[in-house]
mmCIF file of C-alpha atoms and ligand atoms in Angstrom:
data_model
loop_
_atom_site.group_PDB
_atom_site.id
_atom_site.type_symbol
_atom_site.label_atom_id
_atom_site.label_comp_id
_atom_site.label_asym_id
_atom_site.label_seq_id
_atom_site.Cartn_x
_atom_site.Cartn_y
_atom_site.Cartn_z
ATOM 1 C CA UNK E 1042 115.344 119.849 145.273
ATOM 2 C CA UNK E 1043 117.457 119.148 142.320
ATOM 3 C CA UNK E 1044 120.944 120.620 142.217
ATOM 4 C CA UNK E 1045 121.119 121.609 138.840
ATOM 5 C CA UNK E 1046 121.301 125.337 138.025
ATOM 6 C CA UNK E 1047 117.599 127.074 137.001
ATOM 7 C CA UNK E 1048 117.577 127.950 133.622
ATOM 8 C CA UNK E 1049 114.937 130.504 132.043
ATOM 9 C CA UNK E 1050 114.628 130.347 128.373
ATOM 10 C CA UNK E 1051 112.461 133.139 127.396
ATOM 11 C CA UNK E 1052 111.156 132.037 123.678
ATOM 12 C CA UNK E 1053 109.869 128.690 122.657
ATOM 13 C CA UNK E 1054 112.732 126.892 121.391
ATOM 14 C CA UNK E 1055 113.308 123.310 119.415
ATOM 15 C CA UNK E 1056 112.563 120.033 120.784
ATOM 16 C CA UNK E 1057 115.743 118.586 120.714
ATOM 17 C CA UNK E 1058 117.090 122.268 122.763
ATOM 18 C CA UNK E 1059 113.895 121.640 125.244
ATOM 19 C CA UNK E 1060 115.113 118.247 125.753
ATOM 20 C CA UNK E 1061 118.681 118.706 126.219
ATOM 21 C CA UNK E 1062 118.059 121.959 128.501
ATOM 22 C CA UNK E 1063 115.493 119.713 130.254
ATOM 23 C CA UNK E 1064 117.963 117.150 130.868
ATOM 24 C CA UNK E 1065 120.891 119.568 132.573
ATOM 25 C CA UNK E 1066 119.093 122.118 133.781
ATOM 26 C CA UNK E 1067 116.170 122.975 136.210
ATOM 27 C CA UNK E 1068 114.783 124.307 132.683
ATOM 28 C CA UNK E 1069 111.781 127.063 132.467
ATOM 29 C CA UNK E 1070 110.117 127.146 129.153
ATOM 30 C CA UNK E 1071 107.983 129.118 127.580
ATOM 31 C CA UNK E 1072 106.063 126.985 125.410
ATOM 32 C CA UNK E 1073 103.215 129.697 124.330
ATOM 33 C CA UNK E 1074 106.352 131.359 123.036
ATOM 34 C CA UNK E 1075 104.596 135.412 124.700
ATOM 35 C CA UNK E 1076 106.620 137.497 124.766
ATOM 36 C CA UNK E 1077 107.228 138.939 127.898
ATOM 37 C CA UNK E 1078 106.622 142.169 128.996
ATOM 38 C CA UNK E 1079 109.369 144.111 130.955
ATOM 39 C CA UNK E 1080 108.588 143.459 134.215
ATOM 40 C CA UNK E 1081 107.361 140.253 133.501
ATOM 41 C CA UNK E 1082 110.953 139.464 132.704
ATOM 42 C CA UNK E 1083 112.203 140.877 135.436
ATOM 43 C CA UNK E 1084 110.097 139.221 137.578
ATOM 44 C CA UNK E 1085 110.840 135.320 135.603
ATOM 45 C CA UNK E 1086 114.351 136.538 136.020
ATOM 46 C CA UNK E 1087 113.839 136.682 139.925
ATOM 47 C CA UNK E 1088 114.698 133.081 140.730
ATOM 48 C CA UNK E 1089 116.991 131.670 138.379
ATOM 49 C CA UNK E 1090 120.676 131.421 137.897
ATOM 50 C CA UNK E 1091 120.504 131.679 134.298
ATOM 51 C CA UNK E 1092 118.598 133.154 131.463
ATOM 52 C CA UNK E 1093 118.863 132.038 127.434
ATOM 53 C CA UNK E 1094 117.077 135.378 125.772
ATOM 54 C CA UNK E 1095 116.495 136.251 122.028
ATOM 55 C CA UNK E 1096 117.183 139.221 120.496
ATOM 56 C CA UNK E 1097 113.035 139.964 121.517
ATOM 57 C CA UNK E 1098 114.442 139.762 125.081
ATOM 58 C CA UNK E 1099 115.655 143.506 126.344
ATOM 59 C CA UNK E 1100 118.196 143.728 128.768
ATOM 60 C CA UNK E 1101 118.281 147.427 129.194
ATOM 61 C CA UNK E 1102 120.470 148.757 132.270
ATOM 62 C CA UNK E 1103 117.176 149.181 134.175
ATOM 63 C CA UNK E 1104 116.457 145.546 133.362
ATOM 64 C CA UNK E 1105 120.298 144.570 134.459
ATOM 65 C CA UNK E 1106 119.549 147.111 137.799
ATOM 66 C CA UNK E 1107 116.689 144.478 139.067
ATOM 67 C CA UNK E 1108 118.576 141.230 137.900
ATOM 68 C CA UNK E 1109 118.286 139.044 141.317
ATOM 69 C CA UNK E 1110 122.659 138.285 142.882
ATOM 70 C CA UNK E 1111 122.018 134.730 141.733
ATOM 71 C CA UNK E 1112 121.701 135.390 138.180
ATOM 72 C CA UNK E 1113 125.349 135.072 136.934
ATOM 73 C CA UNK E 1114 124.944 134.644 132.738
ATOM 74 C CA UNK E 1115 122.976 135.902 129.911
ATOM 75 C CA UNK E 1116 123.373 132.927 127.358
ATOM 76 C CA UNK E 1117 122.022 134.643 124.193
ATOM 77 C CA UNK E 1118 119.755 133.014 121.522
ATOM 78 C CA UNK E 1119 121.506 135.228 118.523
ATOM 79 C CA UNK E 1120 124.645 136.783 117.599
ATOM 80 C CA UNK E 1121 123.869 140.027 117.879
ATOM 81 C CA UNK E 1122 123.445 141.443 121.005
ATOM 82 C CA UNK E 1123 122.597 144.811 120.933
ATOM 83 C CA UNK E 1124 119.708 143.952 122.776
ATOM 84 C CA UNK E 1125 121.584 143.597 125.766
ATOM 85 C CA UNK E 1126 123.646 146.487 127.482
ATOM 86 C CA UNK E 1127 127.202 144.896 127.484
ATOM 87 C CA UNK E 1128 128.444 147.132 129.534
ATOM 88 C CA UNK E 1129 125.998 147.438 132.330
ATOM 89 C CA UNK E 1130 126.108 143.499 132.767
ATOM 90 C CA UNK E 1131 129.843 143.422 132.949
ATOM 91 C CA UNK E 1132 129.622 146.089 135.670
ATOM 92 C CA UNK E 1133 126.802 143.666 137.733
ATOM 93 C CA UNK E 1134 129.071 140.525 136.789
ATOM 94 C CA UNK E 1135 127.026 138.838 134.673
ATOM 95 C CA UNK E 1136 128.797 137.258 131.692
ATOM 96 C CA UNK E 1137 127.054 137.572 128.355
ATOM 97 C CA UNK E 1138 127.594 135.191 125.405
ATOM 98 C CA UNK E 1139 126.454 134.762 122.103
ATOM 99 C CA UNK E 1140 125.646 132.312 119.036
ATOM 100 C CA UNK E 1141 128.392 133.023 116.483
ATOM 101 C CA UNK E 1142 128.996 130.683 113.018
ATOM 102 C CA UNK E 1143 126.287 128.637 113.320
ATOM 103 C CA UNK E 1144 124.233 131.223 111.989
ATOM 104 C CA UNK E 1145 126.005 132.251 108.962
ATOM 105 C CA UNK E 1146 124.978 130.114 106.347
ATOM 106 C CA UNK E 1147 121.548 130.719 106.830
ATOM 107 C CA UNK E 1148 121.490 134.044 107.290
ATOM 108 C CA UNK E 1149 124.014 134.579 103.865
ATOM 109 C CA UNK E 1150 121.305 132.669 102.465
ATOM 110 C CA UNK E 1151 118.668 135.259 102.771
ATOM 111 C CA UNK E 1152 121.013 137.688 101.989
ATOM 112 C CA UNK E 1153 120.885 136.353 98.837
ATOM 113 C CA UNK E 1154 117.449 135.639 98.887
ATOM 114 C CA UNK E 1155 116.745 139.124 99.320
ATOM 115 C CA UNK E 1156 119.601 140.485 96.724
ATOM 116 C CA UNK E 1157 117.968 138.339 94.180
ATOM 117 C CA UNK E 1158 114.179 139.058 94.928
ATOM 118 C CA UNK E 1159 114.840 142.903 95.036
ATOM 119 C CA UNK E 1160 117.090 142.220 92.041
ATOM 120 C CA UNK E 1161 114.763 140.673 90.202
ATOM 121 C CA UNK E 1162 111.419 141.564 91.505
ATOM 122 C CA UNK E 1163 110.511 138.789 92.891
ATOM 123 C CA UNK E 1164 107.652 139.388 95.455
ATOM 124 C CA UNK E 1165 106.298 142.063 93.277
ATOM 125 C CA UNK E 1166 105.980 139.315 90.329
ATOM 126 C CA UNK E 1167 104.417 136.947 93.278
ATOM 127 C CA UNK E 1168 101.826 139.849 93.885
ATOM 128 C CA UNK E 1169 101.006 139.926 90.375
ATOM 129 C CA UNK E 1170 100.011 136.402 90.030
ATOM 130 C CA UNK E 1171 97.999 136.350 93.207
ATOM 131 C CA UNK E 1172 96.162 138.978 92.826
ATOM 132 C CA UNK E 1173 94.970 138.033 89.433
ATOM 133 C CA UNK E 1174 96.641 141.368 88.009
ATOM 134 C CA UNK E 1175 99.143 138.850 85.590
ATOM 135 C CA UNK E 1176 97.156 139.560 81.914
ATOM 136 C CA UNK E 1177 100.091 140.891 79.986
ATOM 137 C CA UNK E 1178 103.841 139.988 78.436
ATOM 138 C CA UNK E 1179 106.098 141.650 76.930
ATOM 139 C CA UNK E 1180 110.010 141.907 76.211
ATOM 140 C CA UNK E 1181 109.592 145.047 78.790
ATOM 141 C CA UNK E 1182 107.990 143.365 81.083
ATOM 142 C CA UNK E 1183 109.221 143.230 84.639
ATOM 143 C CA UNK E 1184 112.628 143.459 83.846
ATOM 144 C CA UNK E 1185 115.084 143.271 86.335
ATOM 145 C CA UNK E 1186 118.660 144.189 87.075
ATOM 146 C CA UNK E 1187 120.598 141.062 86.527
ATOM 147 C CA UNK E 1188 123.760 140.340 89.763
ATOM 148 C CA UNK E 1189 125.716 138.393 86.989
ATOM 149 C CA UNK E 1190 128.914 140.174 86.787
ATOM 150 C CA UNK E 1191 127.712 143.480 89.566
ATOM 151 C CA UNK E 1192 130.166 144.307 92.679
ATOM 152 C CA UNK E 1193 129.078 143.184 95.660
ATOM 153 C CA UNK E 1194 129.807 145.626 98.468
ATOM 154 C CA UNK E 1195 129.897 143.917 101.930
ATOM 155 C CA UNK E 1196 129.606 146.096 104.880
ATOM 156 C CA UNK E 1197 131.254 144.213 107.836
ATOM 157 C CA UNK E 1198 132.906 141.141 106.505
ATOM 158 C CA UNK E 1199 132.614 139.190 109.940
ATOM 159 C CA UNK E 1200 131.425 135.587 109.998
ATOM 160 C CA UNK E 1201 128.433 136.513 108.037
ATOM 161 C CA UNK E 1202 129.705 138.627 105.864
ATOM 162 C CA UNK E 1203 132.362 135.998 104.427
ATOM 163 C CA UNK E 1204 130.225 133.253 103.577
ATOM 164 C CA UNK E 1205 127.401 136.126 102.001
ATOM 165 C CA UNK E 1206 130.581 137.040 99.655
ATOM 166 C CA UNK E 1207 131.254 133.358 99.044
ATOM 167 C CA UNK E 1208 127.999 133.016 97.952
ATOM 168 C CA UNK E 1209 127.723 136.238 96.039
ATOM 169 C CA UNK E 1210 130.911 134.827 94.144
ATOM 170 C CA UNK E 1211 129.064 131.883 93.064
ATOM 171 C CA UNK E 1212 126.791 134.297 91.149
ATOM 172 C CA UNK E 1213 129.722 135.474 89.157
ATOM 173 C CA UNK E 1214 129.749 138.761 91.467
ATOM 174 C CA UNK E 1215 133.045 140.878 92.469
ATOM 175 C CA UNK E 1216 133.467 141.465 96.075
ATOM 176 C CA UNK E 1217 134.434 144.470 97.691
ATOM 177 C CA UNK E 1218 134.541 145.227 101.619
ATOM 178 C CA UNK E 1219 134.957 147.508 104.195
ATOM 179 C CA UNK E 1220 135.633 146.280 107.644
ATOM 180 C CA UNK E 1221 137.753 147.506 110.693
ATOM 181 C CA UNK E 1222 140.305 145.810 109.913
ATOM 182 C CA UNK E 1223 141.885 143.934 106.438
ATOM 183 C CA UNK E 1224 141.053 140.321 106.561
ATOM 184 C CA UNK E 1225 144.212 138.005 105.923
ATOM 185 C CA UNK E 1226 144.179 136.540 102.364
ATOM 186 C CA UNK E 1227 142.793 132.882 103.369
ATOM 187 C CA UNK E 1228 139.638 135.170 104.224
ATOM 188 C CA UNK E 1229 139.509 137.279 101.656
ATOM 189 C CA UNK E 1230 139.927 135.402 99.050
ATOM 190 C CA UNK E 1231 140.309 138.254 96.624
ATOM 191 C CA UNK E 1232 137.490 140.430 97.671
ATOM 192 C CA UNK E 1233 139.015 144.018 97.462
ATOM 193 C CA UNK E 1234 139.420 145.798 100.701
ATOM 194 C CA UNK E 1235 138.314 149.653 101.338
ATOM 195 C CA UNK E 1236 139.460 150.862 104.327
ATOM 196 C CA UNK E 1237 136.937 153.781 104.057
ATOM 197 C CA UNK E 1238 133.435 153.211 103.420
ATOM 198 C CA UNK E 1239 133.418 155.847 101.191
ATOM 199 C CA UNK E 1240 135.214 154.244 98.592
ATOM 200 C CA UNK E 1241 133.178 150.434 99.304
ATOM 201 C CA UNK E 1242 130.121 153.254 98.717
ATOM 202 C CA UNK E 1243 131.534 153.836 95.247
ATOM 203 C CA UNK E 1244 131.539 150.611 93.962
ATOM 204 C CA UNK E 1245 128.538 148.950 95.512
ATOM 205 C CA UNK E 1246 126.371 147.732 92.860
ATOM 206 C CA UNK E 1247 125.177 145.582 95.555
ATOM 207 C CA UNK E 1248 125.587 146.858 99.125
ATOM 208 C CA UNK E 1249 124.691 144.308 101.962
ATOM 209 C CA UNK E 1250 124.898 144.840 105.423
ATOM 210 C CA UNK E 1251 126.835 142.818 107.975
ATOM 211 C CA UNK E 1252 127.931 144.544 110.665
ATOM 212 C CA UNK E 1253 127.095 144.551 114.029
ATOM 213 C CA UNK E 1254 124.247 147.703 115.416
ATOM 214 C CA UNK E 1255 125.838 149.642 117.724
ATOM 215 C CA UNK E 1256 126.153 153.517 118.359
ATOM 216 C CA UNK E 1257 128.500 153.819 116.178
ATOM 217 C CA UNK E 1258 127.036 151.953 112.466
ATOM 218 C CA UNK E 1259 123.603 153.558 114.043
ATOM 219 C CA UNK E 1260 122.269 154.917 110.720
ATOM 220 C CA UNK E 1261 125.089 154.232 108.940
ATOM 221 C CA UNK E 1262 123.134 153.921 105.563
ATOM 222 C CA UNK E 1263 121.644 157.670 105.380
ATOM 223 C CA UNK E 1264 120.560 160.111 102.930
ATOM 224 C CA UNK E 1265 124.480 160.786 102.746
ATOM 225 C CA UNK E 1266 126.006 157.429 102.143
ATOM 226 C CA UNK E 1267 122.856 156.351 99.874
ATOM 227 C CA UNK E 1268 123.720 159.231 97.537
ATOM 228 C CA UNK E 1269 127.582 158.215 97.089
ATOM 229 C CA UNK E 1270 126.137 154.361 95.834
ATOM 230 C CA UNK E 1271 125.977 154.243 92.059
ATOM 231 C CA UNK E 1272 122.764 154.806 90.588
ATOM 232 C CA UNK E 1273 120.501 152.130 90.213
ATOM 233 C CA UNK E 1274 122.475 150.265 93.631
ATOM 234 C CA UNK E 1275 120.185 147.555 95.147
ATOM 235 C CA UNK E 1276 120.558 147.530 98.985
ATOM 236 C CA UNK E 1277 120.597 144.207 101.112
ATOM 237 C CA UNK E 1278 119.870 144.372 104.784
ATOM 238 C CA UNK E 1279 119.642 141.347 106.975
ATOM 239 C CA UNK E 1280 121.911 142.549 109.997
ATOM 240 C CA UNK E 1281 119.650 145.304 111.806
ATOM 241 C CA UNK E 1282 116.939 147.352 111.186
ATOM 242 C CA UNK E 1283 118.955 150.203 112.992
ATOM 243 C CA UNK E 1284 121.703 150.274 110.714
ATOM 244 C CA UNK E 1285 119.503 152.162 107.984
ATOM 245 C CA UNK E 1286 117.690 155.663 107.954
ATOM 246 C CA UNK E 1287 114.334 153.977 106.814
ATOM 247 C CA UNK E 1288 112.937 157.864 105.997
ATOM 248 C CA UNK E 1289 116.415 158.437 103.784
ATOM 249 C CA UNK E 1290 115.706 154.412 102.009
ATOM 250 C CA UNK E 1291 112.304 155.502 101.389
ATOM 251 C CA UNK E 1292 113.441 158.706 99.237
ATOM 252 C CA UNK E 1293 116.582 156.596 97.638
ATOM 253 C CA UNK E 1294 114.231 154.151 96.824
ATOM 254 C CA UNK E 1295 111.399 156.779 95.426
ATOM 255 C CA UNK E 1296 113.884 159.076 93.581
ATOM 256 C CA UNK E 1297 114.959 155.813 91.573
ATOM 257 C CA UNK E 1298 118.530 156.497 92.965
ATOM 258 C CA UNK E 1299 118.094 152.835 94.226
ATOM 259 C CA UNK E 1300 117.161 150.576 91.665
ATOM 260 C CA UNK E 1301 115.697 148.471 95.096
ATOM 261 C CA UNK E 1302 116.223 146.881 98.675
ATOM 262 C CA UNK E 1303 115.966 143.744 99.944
ATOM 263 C CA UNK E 1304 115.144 143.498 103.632
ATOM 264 C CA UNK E 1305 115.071 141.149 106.522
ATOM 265 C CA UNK E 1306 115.067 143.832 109.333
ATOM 266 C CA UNK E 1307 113.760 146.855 110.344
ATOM 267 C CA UNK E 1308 113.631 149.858 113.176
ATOM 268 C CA UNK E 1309 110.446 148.585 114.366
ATOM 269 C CA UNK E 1310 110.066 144.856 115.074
ATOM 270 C CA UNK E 1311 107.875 143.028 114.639
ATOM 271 C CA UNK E 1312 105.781 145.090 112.423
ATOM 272 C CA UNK E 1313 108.163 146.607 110.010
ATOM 273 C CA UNK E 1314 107.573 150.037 108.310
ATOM 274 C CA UNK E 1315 104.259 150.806 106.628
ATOM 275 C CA UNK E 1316 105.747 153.032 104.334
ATOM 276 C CA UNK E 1317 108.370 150.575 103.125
ATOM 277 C CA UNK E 1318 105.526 147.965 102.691
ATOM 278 C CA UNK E 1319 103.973 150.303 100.413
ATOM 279 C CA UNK E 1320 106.616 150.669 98.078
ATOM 280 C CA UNK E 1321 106.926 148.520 94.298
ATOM 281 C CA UNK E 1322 110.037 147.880 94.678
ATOM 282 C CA UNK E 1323 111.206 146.202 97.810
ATOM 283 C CA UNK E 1324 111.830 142.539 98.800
ATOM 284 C CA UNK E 1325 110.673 142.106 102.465
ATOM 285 C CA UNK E 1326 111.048 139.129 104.670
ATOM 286 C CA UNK E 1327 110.020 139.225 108.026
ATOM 287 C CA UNK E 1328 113.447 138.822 110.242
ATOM 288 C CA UNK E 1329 113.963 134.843 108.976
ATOM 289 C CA UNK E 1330 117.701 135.545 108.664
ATOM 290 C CA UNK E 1331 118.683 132.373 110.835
ATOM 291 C CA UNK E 1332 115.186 130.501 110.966
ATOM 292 C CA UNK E 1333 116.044 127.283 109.490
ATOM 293 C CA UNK E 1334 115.410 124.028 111.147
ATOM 294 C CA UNK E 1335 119.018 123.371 111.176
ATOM 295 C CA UNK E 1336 120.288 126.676 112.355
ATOM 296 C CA UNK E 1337 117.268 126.802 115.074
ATOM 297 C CA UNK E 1338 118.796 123.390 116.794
ATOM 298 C CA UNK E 1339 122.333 124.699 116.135
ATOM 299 C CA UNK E 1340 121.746 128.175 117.721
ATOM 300 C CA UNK E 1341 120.114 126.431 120.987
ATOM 301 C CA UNK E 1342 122.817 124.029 121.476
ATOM 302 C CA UNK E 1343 125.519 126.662 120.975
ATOM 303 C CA UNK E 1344 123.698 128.794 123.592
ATOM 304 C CA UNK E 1345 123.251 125.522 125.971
ATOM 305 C CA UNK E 1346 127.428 124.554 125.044
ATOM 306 C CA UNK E 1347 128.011 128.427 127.061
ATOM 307 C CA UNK E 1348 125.673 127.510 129.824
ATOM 308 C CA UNK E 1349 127.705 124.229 130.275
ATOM 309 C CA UNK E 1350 131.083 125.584 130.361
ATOM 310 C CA UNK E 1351 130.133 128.390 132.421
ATOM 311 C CA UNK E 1352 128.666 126.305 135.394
ATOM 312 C CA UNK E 1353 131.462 123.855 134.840
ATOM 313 C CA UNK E 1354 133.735 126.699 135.994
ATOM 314 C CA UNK E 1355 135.140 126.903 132.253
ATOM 315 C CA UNK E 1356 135.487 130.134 130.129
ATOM 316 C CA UNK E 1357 132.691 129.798 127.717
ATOM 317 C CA UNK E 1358 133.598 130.485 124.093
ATOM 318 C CA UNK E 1359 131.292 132.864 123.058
ATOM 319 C CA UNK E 1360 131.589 135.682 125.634
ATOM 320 C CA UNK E 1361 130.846 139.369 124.489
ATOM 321 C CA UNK E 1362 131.461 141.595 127.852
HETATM 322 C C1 8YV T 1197 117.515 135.534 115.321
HETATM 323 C C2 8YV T 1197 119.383 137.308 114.963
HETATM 324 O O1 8YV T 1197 116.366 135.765 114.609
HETATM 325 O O2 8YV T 1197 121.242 136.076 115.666
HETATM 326 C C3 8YV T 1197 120.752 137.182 115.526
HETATM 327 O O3 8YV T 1197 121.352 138.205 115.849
HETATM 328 O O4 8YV T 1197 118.907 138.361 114.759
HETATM 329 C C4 8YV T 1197 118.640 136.094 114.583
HETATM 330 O O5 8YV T 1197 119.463 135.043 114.348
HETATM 331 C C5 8YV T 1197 117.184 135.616 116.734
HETATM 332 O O6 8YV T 1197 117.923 136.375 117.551
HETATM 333 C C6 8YV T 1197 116.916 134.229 117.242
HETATM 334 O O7 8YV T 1197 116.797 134.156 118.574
#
C-alpha cells in the first residue's frame, strides 16, 4: 500500500494534470469523463482523502452529511464555487479551495467574444451562410451596434472582471463598475466606480457580468434592473446562469429594450434554455468561459498546488470556507 493520500478527480482532466496527480497521489480518474450521479459521488467519495470536483460536481449539505471522516479537502476545478455549500463543509472540517487568476484571461476572452457576436450578430450571420438563406446585400443589411466608443458596465470587477475591462478598453470602450468595494487606482485604471448598481445600470451600454452567484446577486439582472439599462443595452453573461431572470431576458430581449445578449451560462446546464435558443438575436456559447488548452492545464495544476500544500500541513492559497 502506497502512502500517498487518495485523490478522486471527478471529470476527465489534461494529460499533463493526470500525470502529475498520478505521480503524487493515489489518483482516481475518470477517464469516460460521466458524470456522476449523486450517490454515485457519494459513494466514489467513500474512500478517499481528497476530492478535485468541477463546478458539474454538487456538494449539497446532504452530499457534505455522507462525506466519509477521512475526507479532509474539496480542491475545486473552477473559481466559482457555488456548487459547493461553503458553509456546511466548514462546519464538517473540510477545507474548500478554488482556481482563481488562472482563469481570467480566458474567460475575459469570451466575454468579449460574446459582446462582439451579440454586438454584431455574429452567429446569426453564421446561420445565414449555413443554411443557404445568404441571397441578399444591402447597406441595411445585418447591421449591428458597433462597441467602438459604448460604456462598458462591469458587474463585479474581481479578477475577471479587470482583465474583461482591460480588454474592453482595447476596443476604445469606457469602463464603468460596480463592486463591493472601490478598487485602488493601480486597479482601476480609470474605470468609473458606482457604488450603487443603479447608477452602473444607467450607463451600461454594455453590461457584463462578473460576480460571483450567490443568494444574494441570485437574479440580480431582472425585469427591474433590465428596464433601468439604456435602450438598445447588449448584455454579456459568462459568470452564472443564476445571476439572470432568463423569463425577464427573454421579454428585454423581445420588447427590443435589449438591442441583444451574449451568453456563456445559463439556469439549466448543460442544456441551456429553449426559449433563448429560439431567439434572433442572441450569441450563445455553451459554458467555454475557461476551456482553453492553456487555462485547462493551468486550472488542474492550481487545484493540484492546494492539494500539495494542504497535505504538506501548509495553508493552501486558494481557500474559500
Ligand atoms: C469551468 C467555471 O468551466 O471556473 C469556473 O467557475 O465555471 C469554469 O471555469 C469549470 O468549472 C471547469 O471545471
Amino acid at each position: 500500500m502506497s502512502d500517498k493520500p487518495v485523490l478522486l478527480i471527478t471529470r476527465r482532466l489534461t494529460d499533463a494534470v493526470h500525470a502529475r496527480a498520478q505521480r503524487d497521489y493515489e489518483a482516481i480518474l475518470n477517464m469516460d469523463d460521466r458524470v456522476f450521479s449523486r450517490d454515485e459521488l457519494i459513494a466514489r467519495c467513500q474512500e478517499v482523502d481528497a476530492v478535485l470536483p468541477c463546478h458539474s460536481e454538487h456538494f449539497t449539505a446532504e452530499v457534505i452529511a455522507q462525506l466519509p471522516e477521512r475526507l479532509k479537502v474539496i480542491a475545486n476545478h473552477s473559481v466559482g464555487v457555488d456548487h459547493v455549500d461553503l458553509t456546511a463543509a466548514k462546519e464538517r472540517g473540510i477545507l474548500v479551495t478554488n482556481t482563481p487568476d488562472v482563469l481570467s484571461d480566458a474567460t475575459a476572452e469570451i466575454a468579449m467574444l460574446c459582446m462582439l457576436g451579440a454586438a454584431r450578430r455574429g452567429a446569426e450571420g453564421d446561420r445565414l451562410i449555413r443554411q443557404g438563406r445568404w441571397d441578399f446585400w444591402s447597406p441595411a443589411f445585418m447591421v449591428g451596434s458597433q462597441v467602438t466608443g459604448k460604456r462598458f458596465g462591469v458587474l463585479g470587477m474581481g479578477r475577471v472582471g479587470q482583465v474583461a475591462a482591460e480588454r474592453a478598453r482595447g476596443f476604445g470602450m469606457e469602463v464603468h463598475y460596480h463592486n463591493r468595494a472601490r478598487l485602488p487606482d493601480h486597479l482601476e485604471k480609470g474605470a468609473v466606480f458606482h457604488s450603487d448598481l443603479d447608477s452602473l445600470l444607467a450607463v451600461s451600454d454594455v453590461l457584463s457580468l462578473h460576480c460571483p452567484a450567490t443568494p444574494d446577486t441570485r437574479d440580480i439582472v431582472n425585469a427591474e434592473t433590465l428596464a433601468k439599462l439604456p435602450d438598445g443595452a447588449i448584455l454579456v453573461n459568462t459568470a452564472r446562469g443564476n445571476l439572470v431572470d432568463e423569463k425577464a431576458l427573454i421579454a428585454a430581449l423581445t420588447s427590443g429594450k435589449l438591442f441583444a445578449a451574449g451568453l456563456d451560462v445559463f439556469k439549466n446546464e448543460p442544456g441551456g434554455n429553449p426559449e433563448i435558443a429560439a431567439l434572433e438575436n442572441v450569441f450563445l456559447l455553451p459554458h467555454i468561459g475557461s476551456a482553453t488548452r492553456e487555462t485547462r492545464d493551468a486550472m488542474g495544476f492550481r487545484a493540484l498546488d492546494n492539494l500539495d500544500a494542504f497535505f504538506a500541513g501548509h495553508k493552501p492559497e486558494d481557500i474559500v470556507n
